[in-house]
């Protein structure tokens, strides 16, 4: 049996909320990066759900695009984390605030 | 096309430009070049005499259209009898004064600049009198004011000269505004600026508007011609070099007011109120100048007040409608007053820039030529029968009476007596008795505080002393004076009508001005002449008793000191005109300026700039507080924004 669209959207929203909370509440950059992956994937889930329910393939294409961007983001994000770790020996994003006004 | 007209007009301009541009290279050639161009202008004016007196139908003289500034704003030259008289005086007397200046200013370091200014003045004055429209007249009016300003302040390192030039300029601008206003009204009502067009459509004015136009014009005339209460700049203008006083502040520029009234004669003829106003102010000025002339000690100031008084006569005559009498007095006055000033210049020059008559005395033997020239000038200005002033002054007075103004006539007659007194006083104090140049000034009452303002000799600037030895031949100064003595004596005879018939002068102006029709019951002219003659003798007699008789000459020094010290305050302060103008206009203007400086500038302008910078700073601080550097806070803000969008679309979606 095929689950109704609402179920997929609800799951997507739950994943998105978990991701948001992860980004905001945790201070470890690695956890934050993982939470961001969660956000991407919740968005992917919503895109594919709507694409299938409306019979429009644009959503699939966007999902592939998001996966690509997510890969790049993860690579750059991890690179930044490594550099910051080497410089400061902290693994806490709140300590990285030298650009504040 | 009249090329000679252009030569008359532009010759002096060419001189001014050349001397301005190449003055330092030309050096002492500057004087002869400047003089020659004015002389050429004079010869051209003489040769165009015939065309000025042409009568072609209703049109008199010739018109030379030149160019149009704007559509309906054409500029051209008008060459008629009025322009002719003024042009001949401006260029003729101007030429003589140019020549005289070569001697007077020989060795001055700014020799070329002086002649450039002087040529520029002649050009400006010719623009004024040759223009065929009111706008051109206004341009000339402004330019002569500028030339006057430049020449009064010629000694730029003498603070009193700079102050005097500024004062003259400001008061003259008051007059310019008056004429500008008249131009506005004329253009608004008639839509034309040419004299002919204006006079052809005079019926477009209501009597009230006509009076307003005349009043506005008269403000201009009063400022330029030193009429009460706008006269205070003229005595101060004597700070300029003496030839300037002779040319601008006696012979030509200050009579521009008379020209204005004569040029706009149809307007004045149509407005009895305007005639009354101009005549009264003229008479008032005549007597005021004469009274103040009686208490001056500076020889140039005495002559300045006498100039003011004589212009009062001219304005009075032209004002009441006796235009040709006013112009005649202008003509004779230009000759004898230029003579008086140039003679005074010779005395001042020879005494090493001494202008106070108390320091002179006994110059009759030292300077016989100046004595003779001054004698001629004094006789002419007093109106001794046979001299030029006799004809013109009596013409002015009898014409005033003939136009039905006995009060003005009376004031004018009294002024004639006073004129004889103060000119006699100046003459006797200067030329008779013993030389007082080496007497301590305080013994002559010269350091009296109330008289400090009347002595111009205090602040001579050192440059003049350095250049004092003049290396110009003496004839450069005495020649023009000698030539001027001829018209000062004889030019009045053109107004001599044998056996009461029309004189050459009245015939000359017959096509221009309406004939004087005496009001019934006017006594014949000889009555005026006789009364004036008695008063002249009386005035001179008093002057002789006080300054000339042998007993008075013996103790001249203490007498002069007592007179200087005892001068009534009201006369020493020139009827408080300066004080009043100071209190009414200068002080309030300065107070407003100070108020702007102390309140508006710091509290409005500076404060505005300061507030703008403070708020920019404050705004920066506000935005800075958002930049915490906490990535998670940024993320929360973004999440909050996304949530807002989400809620917005959900609500809108539900609403639909």
XYZ file of C-alpha atoms in Angstrom:
757
model
C 0.000 0.000 0.000
C 1.167 3.518 -0.713
C 1.373 5.877 2.245
C -0.550 9.147 1.821
C 1.341 12.307 0.877
C 0.696 13.802 4.328
C 2.837 11.074 5.922
C 5.851 11.879 3.753
C 5.450 15.610 4.343
C 5.088 15.068 8.087
C 8.247 12.947 8.125
C 10.037 15.645 6.129
C 8.918 18.310 8.620
C 10.044 16.189 11.575
C 13.463 15.637 9.967
C 13.742 19.365 9.207
C 12.908 20.270 12.807
C 15.454 17.796 14.161
C 18.047 19.272 11.794
C 17.256 22.846 12.849
C 17.497 22.001 16.501
C 20.772 20.175 15.816
C 22.288 23.218 14.075
C 21.106 25.662 16.712
C 21.479 23.711 19.912
C 24.728 21.757 19.381
C 28.114 23.473 19.466
C 30.197 20.736 17.877
C 30.736 21.608 14.209
C 30.692 17.951 13.152
C 27.264 17.434 14.704
C 26.135 20.648 13.046
C 27.317 19.441 9.658
C 25.422 16.213 10.151
C 22.312 18.179 11.143
C 22.682 20.222 7.964
C 22.732 16.923 6.000
C 19.464 16.125 7.774
C 18.017 19.435 6.586
C 19.077 18.739 3.004
C 17.532 15.339 3.078
C 14.266 16.486 4.606
C 14.055 19.007 1.768
C 14.866 16.231 -0.741
C 12.127 14.094 0.704
C 9.579 16.908 0.366
C 10.706 17.627 -3.213
C 10.343 14.024 -4.311
C 7.030 13.633 -2.513
C 5.484 16.572 -4.292
C 7.110 15.596 -7.596
C 5.496 12.181 -7.459
C 2.131 13.383 -6.229
C 1.878 16.043 -8.997
C 3.539 13.899 -11.639
C 6.123 16.589 -12.349
C 9.765 15.569 -12.760
C 11.231 18.935 -11.892
C 11.277 17.911 -8.239
C 13.525 14.911 -8.991
C 15.979 17.122 -10.820
C 16.063 19.541 -7.884
C 16.687 16.629 -5.536
C 19.742 15.557 -7.557
C 20.960 19.142 -7.517
C 20.559 19.289 -3.743
C 22.518 16.018 -3.333
C 25.372 17.478 -5.380
C 25.392 20.710 -3.419
C 25.235 18.763 -0.165
C 28.322 16.785 -1.163
C 30.231 19.958 -1.961
C 29.001 21.605 1.232
C 30.125 18.662 3.320
C 33.557 18.738 1.723
C 34.074 22.457 2.218
C 32.513 22.420 5.677
C 34.780 19.603 6.865
C 37.795 21.375 5.365
C 36.931 24.538 7.297
C 36.425 22.561 10.493
C 39.833 20.947 10.087
C 41.565 24.280 9.514
C 39.811 25.941 12.438
C 40.673 22.948 14.646
C 44.328 23.241 13.681
C 44.386 26.938 14.463
C 42.424 27.086 17.703
C 42.335 23.574 19.079
C 38.714 24.147 19.922
C 35.859 22.217 18.492
C 33.217 24.748 19.467
C 31.608 27.059 16.873
C 30.899 29.718 19.511
C 34.618 30.213 19.960
C 35.018 31.004 16.249
C 33.670 34.565 16.369
C 36.541 36.781 15.274
C 34.390 38.342 12.522
C 31.856 39.814 14.933
C 31.178 43.517 14.749
C 25.276 102.990 -40.050
C 27.233 105.545 -38.098
C 30.733 104.168 -37.546
C 31.760 107.306 -35.690
C 29.098 106.626 -33.078
C 30.686 103.260 -32.431
C 34.074 104.945 -32.234
C 32.785 107.404 -29.637
C 31.352 104.581 -27.618
C 33.992 101.870 -27.939
C 37.191 103.936 -28.130
C 37.507 104.286 -24.362
C 36.621 100.605 -23.934
C 39.487 99.675 -26.235
C 41.750 101.859 -24.120
C 40.587 100.173 -20.929
C 41.163 96.695 -22.364
C 44.598 97.518 -23.740
C 45.733 99.219 -20.542
C 44.386 96.404 -18.434
C 46.116 93.767 -20.504
C 49.428 95.487 -21.205
C 49.653 98.049 -18.401
C 52.930 96.761 -16.923
C 54.575 96.756 -20.367
C 53.300 100.183 -21.374
C 54.395 101.878 -18.125
C 54.338 105.649 -18.551
C 52.845 105.305 -22.042
C 49.583 104.236 -20.408
C 48.574 107.818 -19.632
C 49.036 109.223 -23.136
C 47.292 106.218 -24.704
C 44.302 106.472 -22.387
C 44.064 110.225 -22.923
C 44.376 109.932 -26.690
C 41.497 107.467 -26.964
C 39.203 109.722 -24.970
C 40.379 112.647 -27.087
C 39.541 110.707 -30.248
C 36.133 109.976 -28.782
C 35.644 113.701 -28.168
C 36.639 114.627 -31.708
C 34.270 112.002 -33.095
C 31.456 113.360 -30.940
C 32.144 116.876 -32.216
C 32.079 115.703 -35.814
C 28.767 113.935 -35.258
C 27.187 117.110 -33.880
C 25.167 117.561 -37.032
C 23.531 114.159 -36.921
C 22.467 114.625 -33.312
C 20.482 117.712 -34.169
C 18.798 116.218 -37.242
C 15.050 116.371 -37.046
C 13.450 113.701 -39.182
C 9.712 113.885 -38.809
C 8.889 113.278 -35.163
C 12.198 111.507 -34.622
C 15.018 113.643 -33.386
C 18.658 112.660 -33.766
C 19.698 109.240 -35.033
C 19.249 105.706 -33.781
C 21.825 103.016 -34.354
C 20.426 99.548 -33.639
C 23.243 97.182 -32.754
C 22.116 93.789 -31.525
C 19.357 92.044 -29.635
C 20.090 90.463 -26.301
C 16.803 88.624 -26.481
C 13.859 88.939 -28.821
C 12.192 92.274 -27.967
C 15.285 93.301 -26.041
C 17.261 95.151 -28.676
C 20.206 97.322 -27.769
C 21.187 100.329 -29.796
C 22.676 103.771 -29.569
C 20.589 106.890 -29.445
C 22.317 110.035 -30.589
C 20.259 113.101 -29.924
C 20.660 116.484 -28.294
C 20.648 115.204 -24.723
C 23.214 112.481 -25.511
C 25.265 115.038 -27.417
C 25.569 117.431 -24.485
C 26.502 114.681 -22.079
C 28.898 112.981 -24.462
C 30.726 116.224 -25.170
C 31.175 116.888 -21.464
C 32.142 113.300 -20.627
C 34.740 113.041 -23.366
C 35.824 116.706 -23.419
C 36.255 117.272 -19.691
C 37.273 113.626 -19.459
C 40.107 114.201 -21.926
C 41.409 117.215 -20.020
C 41.286 115.296 -16.750
C 43.095 112.353 -18.337
C 45.893 114.671 -19.413
C 45.962 116.265 -15.968
C 46.162 112.815 -14.365
C 49.352 112.050 -16.278
C 50.977 114.797 -14.269
C 49.095 114.223 -11.036
C 49.839 110.512 -10.805
C 53.286 110.553 -12.399
C 55.413 107.871 -10.823
C 52.542 106.164 -9.050
C 53.158 102.454 -9.047
C 49.714 101.585 -10.445
C 49.757 104.251 -13.150
C 48.355 101.978 -15.901
C 45.646 100.567 -13.650
C 44.463 104.100 -12.937
C 44.103 104.920 -16.608
C 42.446 101.600 -17.341
C 39.836 102.391 -14.701
C 39.448 105.942 -15.949
C 38.926 104.790 -19.548
C 36.531 102.151 -18.332
C 34.585 104.826 -16.505
C 34.297 106.919 -19.649
C 33.051 103.883 -21.568
C 30.504 103.063 -18.845
C 29.267 106.653 -18.721
C 28.931 106.719 -22.511
C 26.936 103.482 -22.360
C 24.646 105.181 -19.897
C 24.003 108.249 -22.009
C 24.086 106.641 -25.467
C 21.808 103.675 -24.782
C 18.456 103.859 -26.530
C 16.640 101.779 -23.925
C 16.207 101.523 -20.182
C 18.042 98.219 -19.845
C 21.148 99.627 -21.524
C 20.824 102.646 -19.259
C 20.703 100.351 -16.254
C 23.788 98.486 -17.450
C 25.676 101.755 -17.851
C 24.313 102.871 -14.493
C 25.749 99.791 -12.816
C 29.072 100.029 -14.654
C 29.695 103.641 -13.661
C 28.984 102.581 -10.093
C 31.638 99.892 -10.486
C 34.110 102.341 -12.020
C 33.429 104.786 -9.214
C 34.008 102.021 -6.673
C 37.303 101.026 -8.275
C 38.557 104.600 -8.455
C 37.520 105.720 -4.970
C 39.360 102.691 -3.644
C 42.325 103.336 -5.933
C 44.692 103.645 -2.972
C 44.002 100.069 -2.016
C 46.314 100.115 0.974
C 44.495 103.001 2.664
C 41.707 101.569 4.833
C 39.623 104.759 4.762
C 39.633 104.697 0.945
C 38.516 101.093 0.882
C 35.731 101.838 3.358
C 34.635 104.865 1.314
C 34.554 102.852 -1.905
C 32.462 100.166 -0.281
C 30.040 102.739 1.088
C 29.684 104.410 -2.303
C 29.060 101.094 -3.989
C 26.424 99.953 -1.523
C 24.489 103.218 -1.656
C 24.680 103.226 -5.444
C 23.279 99.708 -5.548
C 20.254 101.026 -3.656
C 19.734 103.321 -6.618
C 20.300 100.505 -9.112
C 17.534 98.534 -7.436
C 15.218 101.532 -7.799
C 15.862 101.726 -11.531
C 15.566 97.964 -11.873
C 12.158 98.166 -10.263
C 11.134 100.932 -12.653
C 12.262 98.735 -15.561
C 10.118 95.889 -14.231
C 7.044 98.086 -14.024
C 7.671 99.548 -17.478
C 8.136 96.126 -19.074
C 5.111 94.730 -17.276
C 2.835 97.581 -18.366
C 4.214 98.409 -21.794
C 6.257 95.405 -22.857
C 8.982 97.528 -24.432
C 12.264 98.973 -23.247
C 13.130 101.513 -25.953
C 12.625 105.147 -24.927
C 10.551 105.908 -28.003
C 8.247 102.923 -27.436
C 7.789 103.796 -23.785
C 6.945 107.440 -24.401
C 4.539 106.470 -27.191
C 2.473 104.345 -24.816
C 2.439 106.479 -21.694
C -1.344 106.258 -21.571
C -0.971 102.628 -20.443
C -0.027 103.959 -17.011
C -2.526 105.118 -14.449
C -1.396 108.281 -12.636
C -0.531 106.173 -9.589
C 1.656 103.819 -11.597
C 3.299 106.726 -13.312
C 4.220 108.168 -9.944
C 5.579 104.798 -8.808
C 7.798 104.571 -11.886
C 9.021 108.129 -11.397
C 9.633 107.447 -7.718
C 11.638 104.297 -8.485
C 13.651 106.187 -11.098
C 14.185 109.000 -8.647
C 15.597 106.607 -6.061
C 18.221 105.739 -8.666
C 18.803 109.392 -9.476
C 19.089 110.313 -5.798
C 21.616 107.602 -5.044
C 23.824 108.419 -8.021
C 23.472 112.180 -7.720
C 23.969 112.334 -3.952
C 20.533 113.642 -3.073
C 19.342 113.688 0.528
C 19.237 111.176 2.220
C 21.434 109.070 -0.072
C 24.217 111.654 -0.303
C 26.519 110.462 2.457
C 28.836 108.560 0.140
C 29.870 111.633 -1.846
C 31.987 113.441 0.787
C 33.676 110.138 1.637
C 34.308 109.502 -2.056
C 36.925 112.273 -1.891
C 39.275 109.514 -0.733
C 39.908 108.837 -4.408
C 42.654 110.666 -6.304
C 41.712 114.283 -7.047
C 41.279 113.817 -10.834
C 38.741 111.120 -10.021
C 36.863 113.515 -7.789
C 36.898 116.034 -10.598
C 35.726 113.699 -13.350
C 33.394 111.265 -11.624
C 32.296 112.933 -8.419
C 31.804 116.409 -9.801
C 31.568 116.691 -13.567
C 29.935 113.569 -14.955
C 28.759 110.570 -12.975
C 26.988 112.401 -10.189
C 24.949 114.287 -12.760
C 23.537 111.022 -14.124
C 20.436 111.689 -12.035
C 19.849 114.894 -13.992
C 20.304 112.934 -17.207
C 17.788 110.371 -16.010
C 15.130 112.973 -15.318
C 15.820 114.790 -18.586
C 15.738 111.527 -20.537
C 12.433 110.525 -18.963
C 11.056 114.045 -19.297
C 7.713 112.822 -20.745
C 7.121 110.772 -17.601
C 7.919 113.658 -15.278
C 5.879 116.049 -17.329
C 2.911 113.728 -16.874
C 3.210 113.376 -13.104
C 2.852 116.492 -10.970
C 3.533 114.500 -7.793
C 6.846 113.269 -9.153
C 7.833 116.822 -10.099
C 6.970 118.019 -6.629
C 9.013 115.209 -5.054
C 12.088 115.669 -7.232
C 11.995 119.460 -6.921
C 11.653 119.339 -3.146
C 14.433 116.811 -2.671
C 16.630 118.847 -5.007
C 16.019 122.031 -3.060
C 16.583 120.247 0.238
C 19.847 118.805 -1.060
C 20.961 122.213 -2.336
C 20.571 123.871 1.046
C 21.878 120.873 3.030
C 25.041 120.686 0.952
C 25.559 124.440 1.237
C 25.133 124.462 5.021
C 27.500 121.535 5.496
C 29.998 123.112 3.100
C 30.310 125.996 5.571
C 31.880 123.883 8.313
C 34.282 121.682 6.372
C 38.046 122.093 6.542
C 39.164 119.578 3.961
C 39.364 121.417 0.651
C 38.039 118.433 -1.268
C 35.176 117.956 1.164
C 34.188 121.601 0.779
C 34.080 121.043 -2.954
C 32.202 117.759 -2.477
C 29.464 119.445 -0.482
C 29.305 122.251 -2.989
C 28.942 119.619 -5.734
C 26.092 118.062 -3.825
C 24.491 121.459 -3.439
C 24.862 122.304 -7.136
C 23.421 118.944 -8.194
C 20.547 119.777 -5.891
C 19.967 122.835 -8.101
C 20.032 120.701 -11.241
C 17.655 118.102 -9.839
C 15.380 120.852 -8.588
C 15.224 122.479 -12.012
C 14.832 119.244 -13.937
C 12.404 118.005 -11.319
C 10.020 120.921 -11.594
C 10.049 120.607 -15.370
C 12.688 123.146 -16.393
C 14.814 120.457 -18.038
C 16.904 122.722 -20.219
C 17.789 124.893 -17.209
C 18.892 121.801 -15.293
C 21.018 120.627 -18.204
C 22.521 124.076 -18.595
C 23.579 124.054 -14.968
C 25.047 120.587 -15.512
C 27.044 121.945 -18.433
C 28.433 124.979 -16.632
C 28.931 123.077 -13.380
C 30.929 120.369 -15.157
C 33.320 123.042 -16.399
C 33.743 125.150 -13.291
C 33.670 122.271 -10.801
C 36.257 120.327 -12.771
C 38.301 123.538 -12.768
C 37.924 123.915 -8.996
C 38.852 120.307 -8.307
C 41.834 120.305 -10.620
C 43.063 123.535 -9.076
C 42.619 122.037 -5.628
C 44.584 119.072 -6.943
C 47.463 121.363 -7.952
C 47.497 122.867 -4.453
C 47.323 119.447 -2.793
C 50.041 118.133 -5.061
C 52.360 121.054 -4.403
C 51.837 120.912 -0.643
C 52.679 117.216 -0.482
C 49.153 115.858 -0.130
C 47.936 118.408 2.382
C 44.171 118.811 2.073
C 43.252 120.781 5.180
C 42.699 124.459 4.398
C 43.801 125.376 7.921
C 47.285 124.183 7.003
C 47.300 126.332 3.874
C 46.963 130.116 3.876
C 48.854 132.745 1.965
C 49.169 130.586 -1.113
C 48.357 133.594 -3.292
C 52.020 134.409 -3.694
C 53.332 130.841 -3.775
C 50.928 129.661 -6.448
C 49.702 132.583 -8.530
C 48.396 130.297 -11.261
C 46.292 128.232 -8.857
C 45.110 131.511 -7.324
C 43.895 132.821 -10.661
C 42.260 129.535 -11.620
C 40.562 129.222 -8.263
C 39.366 132.815 -8.488
C 37.713 132.060 -11.819
C 36.163 128.880 -10.444
C 34.854 130.588 -7.316
C 33.366 133.453 -9.333
C 31.734 130.932 -11.650
C 30.205 128.789 -8.927
C 28.997 131.774 -6.939
C 27.337 133.228 -9.996
C 29.200 136.481 -10.384
C 27.604 138.202 -13.388
C 29.365 137.353 -16.620
C 30.715 134.045 -15.394
C 29.057 130.816 -16.474
C 27.423 130.029 -13.137
C 25.580 133.319 -13.217
C 23.566 132.340 -16.273
C 22.830 128.776 -15.286
C 22.027 129.403 -11.644
C 19.733 132.301 -12.403
C 18.162 130.197 -15.136
C 17.516 127.431 -12.634
C 16.061 129.772 -10.038
C 13.890 131.833 -12.323
C 12.629 128.680 -14.062
C 11.705 127.198 -10.685
C 9.746 130.316 -9.915
C 8.215 130.303 -13.382
C 6.962 126.761 -12.817
C 5.173 127.947 -9.704
C 7.356 126.778 -6.839
C 8.142 129.863 -4.742
C 9.277 127.843 -1.705
C 11.899 125.958 -3.712
C 12.891 129.231 -5.320
C 13.401 130.773 -1.901
C 15.501 127.829 -0.706
C 17.572 128.050 -3.883
C 18.145 131.782 -3.436
C 19.277 131.306 0.157
C 21.579 128.517 -1.042
C 23.116 130.938 -3.530
C 24.031 133.248 -0.653
C 25.465 130.382 1.376
C 27.437 129.234 -1.659
C 29.095 132.622 -1.884
C 29.903 132.411 1.840
C 31.513 128.974 1.939
C 33.342 129.318 -1.370
C 34.594 132.719 -0.223
C 35.655 131.142 3.079
C 37.587 128.388 1.332
C 39.171 130.869 -1.068
C 40.210 133.352 1.603
C 41.478 130.785 4.087
C 43.500 129.070 1.378
C 45.033 132.019 -0.395
C 45.202 134.902 2.065
C 46.922 135.570 5.340
C 50.127 133.783 6.279
C 51.169 130.254 5.416
C 50.174 127.942 8.271
C 51.651 124.678 7.048
C 54.313 124.648 9.750
C 51.982 125.459 12.647
C 51.225 122.682 15.088
C 47.935 121.067 14.074
C 46.519 121.187 17.594
C 46.828 124.982 17.592
C 44.542 124.957 14.576
C 42.022 122.760 16.347
C 42.749 119.827 14.067
C 42.911 117.058 16.610
C 39.469 117.764 17.952
C 37.715 114.422 18.282
C 34.509 115.570 16.613
C 36.448 116.701 13.604
C 38.570 113.620 13.304
C 36.329 112.358 10.547
C 36.647 115.498 8.464
C 40.406 115.432 8.181
C 41.598 113.084 5.520
C 45.223 113.847 5.995
C 45.926 111.499 8.879
C 46.406 108.256 7.055
C 48.538 109.021 4.024
C 50.091 105.857 2.879
C 53.863 105.787 2.601
C 53.918 104.946 -1.125
C 52.880 108.468 -1.989
C 55.739 110.002 -0.094
C 58.168 107.761 -1.910
C 56.842 108.855 -5.257
C 56.255 112.454 -4.257
C 58.841 114.030 -6.577
C 56.828 114.252 -9.774
C 58.876 114.011 -12.923
C 56.096 115.102 -15.241
C 56.244 118.544 -16.815
C 54.136 121.102 -14.985
C 52.109 121.988 -18.064
C 50.402 118.591 -17.924
C 48.551 119.806 -14.865
C 48.310 123.520 -15.516
C 47.389 123.120 -19.205
C 44.023 121.432 -18.657
C 43.265 123.897 -15.873
C 44.027 126.815 -18.155
C 41.815 125.352 -20.885
C 38.967 124.753 -18.430
C 39.095 128.394 -17.337
C 37.753 129.416 -20.750
C 34.422 127.551 -20.624
C 34.134 128.213 -16.890
C 33.927 131.883 -17.773
C 32.221 131.928 -21.132
C 30.059 128.872 -21.623
C 27.154 130.441 -19.779
C 26.774 133.013 -22.525
C 25.086 130.435 -24.736
C 22.072 130.905 -22.497
C 22.141 134.696 -22.883
C 19.038 135.821 -24.665
C 19.491 139.426 -25.767
C 16.532 141.575 -24.889
C 14.640 138.682 -23.335
C 14.576 136.782 -26.623
C 15.211 133.052 -26.978
C 18.845 132.185 -26.358
C 20.908 129.724 -28.344
C 20.443 127.262 -25.516
C 16.638 127.340 -25.410
C 16.543 127.093 -29.197
C 18.855 124.098 -29.041
C 16.494 122.201 -26.769
C 13.259 123.575 -28.213
C 12.530 120.374 -30.233
C 13.152 118.126 -27.226
C 11.441 119.657 -24.249
C 8.140 121.459 -23.991
C 8.618 125.202 -23.766
C 8.544 126.668 -20.269
C 5.262 128.447 -19.798
C 5.556 130.733 -16.778
C 2.649 130.664 -14.383
C 0.808 133.969 -14.391
C 2.194 136.592 -12.102
C 5.792 135.422 -12.245
C 8.141 138.334 -11.709
C 10.636 138.897 -14.524
C 13.969 137.093 -14.432
C 15.976 140.140 -13.477
C 14.233 140.224 -10.089
C 15.702 136.820 -9.239
C 19.070 137.867 -10.585
C 19.057 141.016 -8.502
C 18.106 139.228 -5.287
C 20.715 136.535 -5.888
C 23.327 139.167 -6.591
C 22.596 140.934 -3.320
C 22.871 137.640 -1.437
C 26.123 136.740 -3.183
C 27.622 140.057 -2.152
C 26.309 139.554 1.381
C 27.615 135.998 1.593
C 31.018 136.932 0.314
C 31.020 139.989 2.537
C 30.464 137.864 5.643
C 33.209 135.497 4.523
C 35.516 138.461 4.011
C 34.763 139.912 7.442
C 35.464 136.562 9.090
C 38.444 135.353 7.090
C 39.712 138.099 4.804
C 39.880 141.432 6.560
C 43.329 142.481 7.775
C 42.359 142.409 11.456
C 41.014 138.868 11.212
C 44.119 137.745 9.360
C 46.362 138.861 12.184
C 45.002 136.337 14.640
C 43.928 133.778 12.080
C 45.348 130.792 13.953
C 43.388 131.182 17.209
C 40.296 132.151 15.226
C 40.464 128.986 13.170
C 41.015 126.888 16.255
C 38.034 128.458 18.026
C 35.862 127.951 14.985
C 36.928 124.331 14.658
C 36.313 123.586 18.312
C 33.032 125.457 18.473
C 31.470 123.906 15.391
C 27.984 122.845 16.527
C 27.789 119.087 16.925
C 24.879 118.813 14.524
C 26.934 120.391 11.749
C 30.161 118.603 12.629
C 28.201 115.368 12.314
C 26.599 116.428 9.025
C 23.049 116.490 10.424
C 23.554 112.953 11.718
C 22.684 111.394 8.347
C 25.473 108.882 8.719
C 24.469 108.160 12.289
C 20.849 107.671 11.260
C 21.702 105.396 8.336
C 24.018 103.506 10.648
C 21.311 103.068 13.239
C 18.542 102.278 10.777
C 20.272 99.998 8.292
C 23.919 99.238 9.007
C 23.555 98.301 12.683
C 20.452 96.113 12.135
C 22.143 94.426 9.200
C 25.232 93.797 11.297
C 23.028 92.540 14.144
C 21.285 90.126 11.791
C 24.675 89.001 10.547
C 25.945 88.500 14.062
C 22.748 86.635 14.976
C 23.232 84.320 12.019
C 26.844 83.876 13.025
C 26.134 83.133 16.673
C 22.790 81.297 16.419
C 21.927 80.050 12.976
C 25.400 78.943 11.982
C 26.274 76.868 15.082
C 22.763 75.808 16.020
C 21.180 75.113 12.664
C 23.828 74.493 10.040
C 26.621 73.069 12.180
C 24.120 71.236 14.364
C 22.482 69.679 11.320
C 25.774 68.337 10.054
C 26.700 67.113 13.516
C 23.315 65.408 14.005
C 23.641 63.637 10.663
C 27.018 62.205 11.662
C 25.725 61.261 15.113
C 22.766 59.371 13.689
C 24.982 57.568 11.180
C 27.181 56.543 14.092
C 24.160 55.421 16.133
C 22.793 53.420 13.220
C 26.153 51.707 12.867
C 26.134 50.756 16.535
C 22.634 49.376 16.150
C 23.556 47.139 13.213
C 26.802 46.146 14.873
C 24.902 44.646 17.779
C 23.369 42.097 15.355
C 26.781 40.789 14.372
C 27.476 38.658 17.432
C 29.820 36.225 15.730
C 27.708 33.329 17.057
C 26.968 31.169 14.026
C 24.187 29.455 15.889
C 22.489 32.787 16.583
C 22.619 33.531 12.859
C 21.122 30.132 12.192
C 18.339 30.841 14.669
C 17.594 34.145 12.983
C 17.451 32.446 9.588
C 15.217 29.720 11.019
C 12.984 32.373 12.519
C 12.743 34.105 9.144
C 11.921 30.854 7.385
C 9.281 30.169 10.031
C 7.741 33.584 9.421
C 7.531 32.853 5.680
C 6.054 29.456 6.388
C 3.417 30.842 8.734
C 2.636 33.628 6.262
C 2.045 31.207 3.382
C 0.061 28.817 5.597
C -2.180 31.645 6.760
C -2.617 32.987 3.204
C -3.219 29.461 1.963
C -5.863 28.920 4.648
C -7.386 32.315 3.892
C -7.876 31.255 0.303
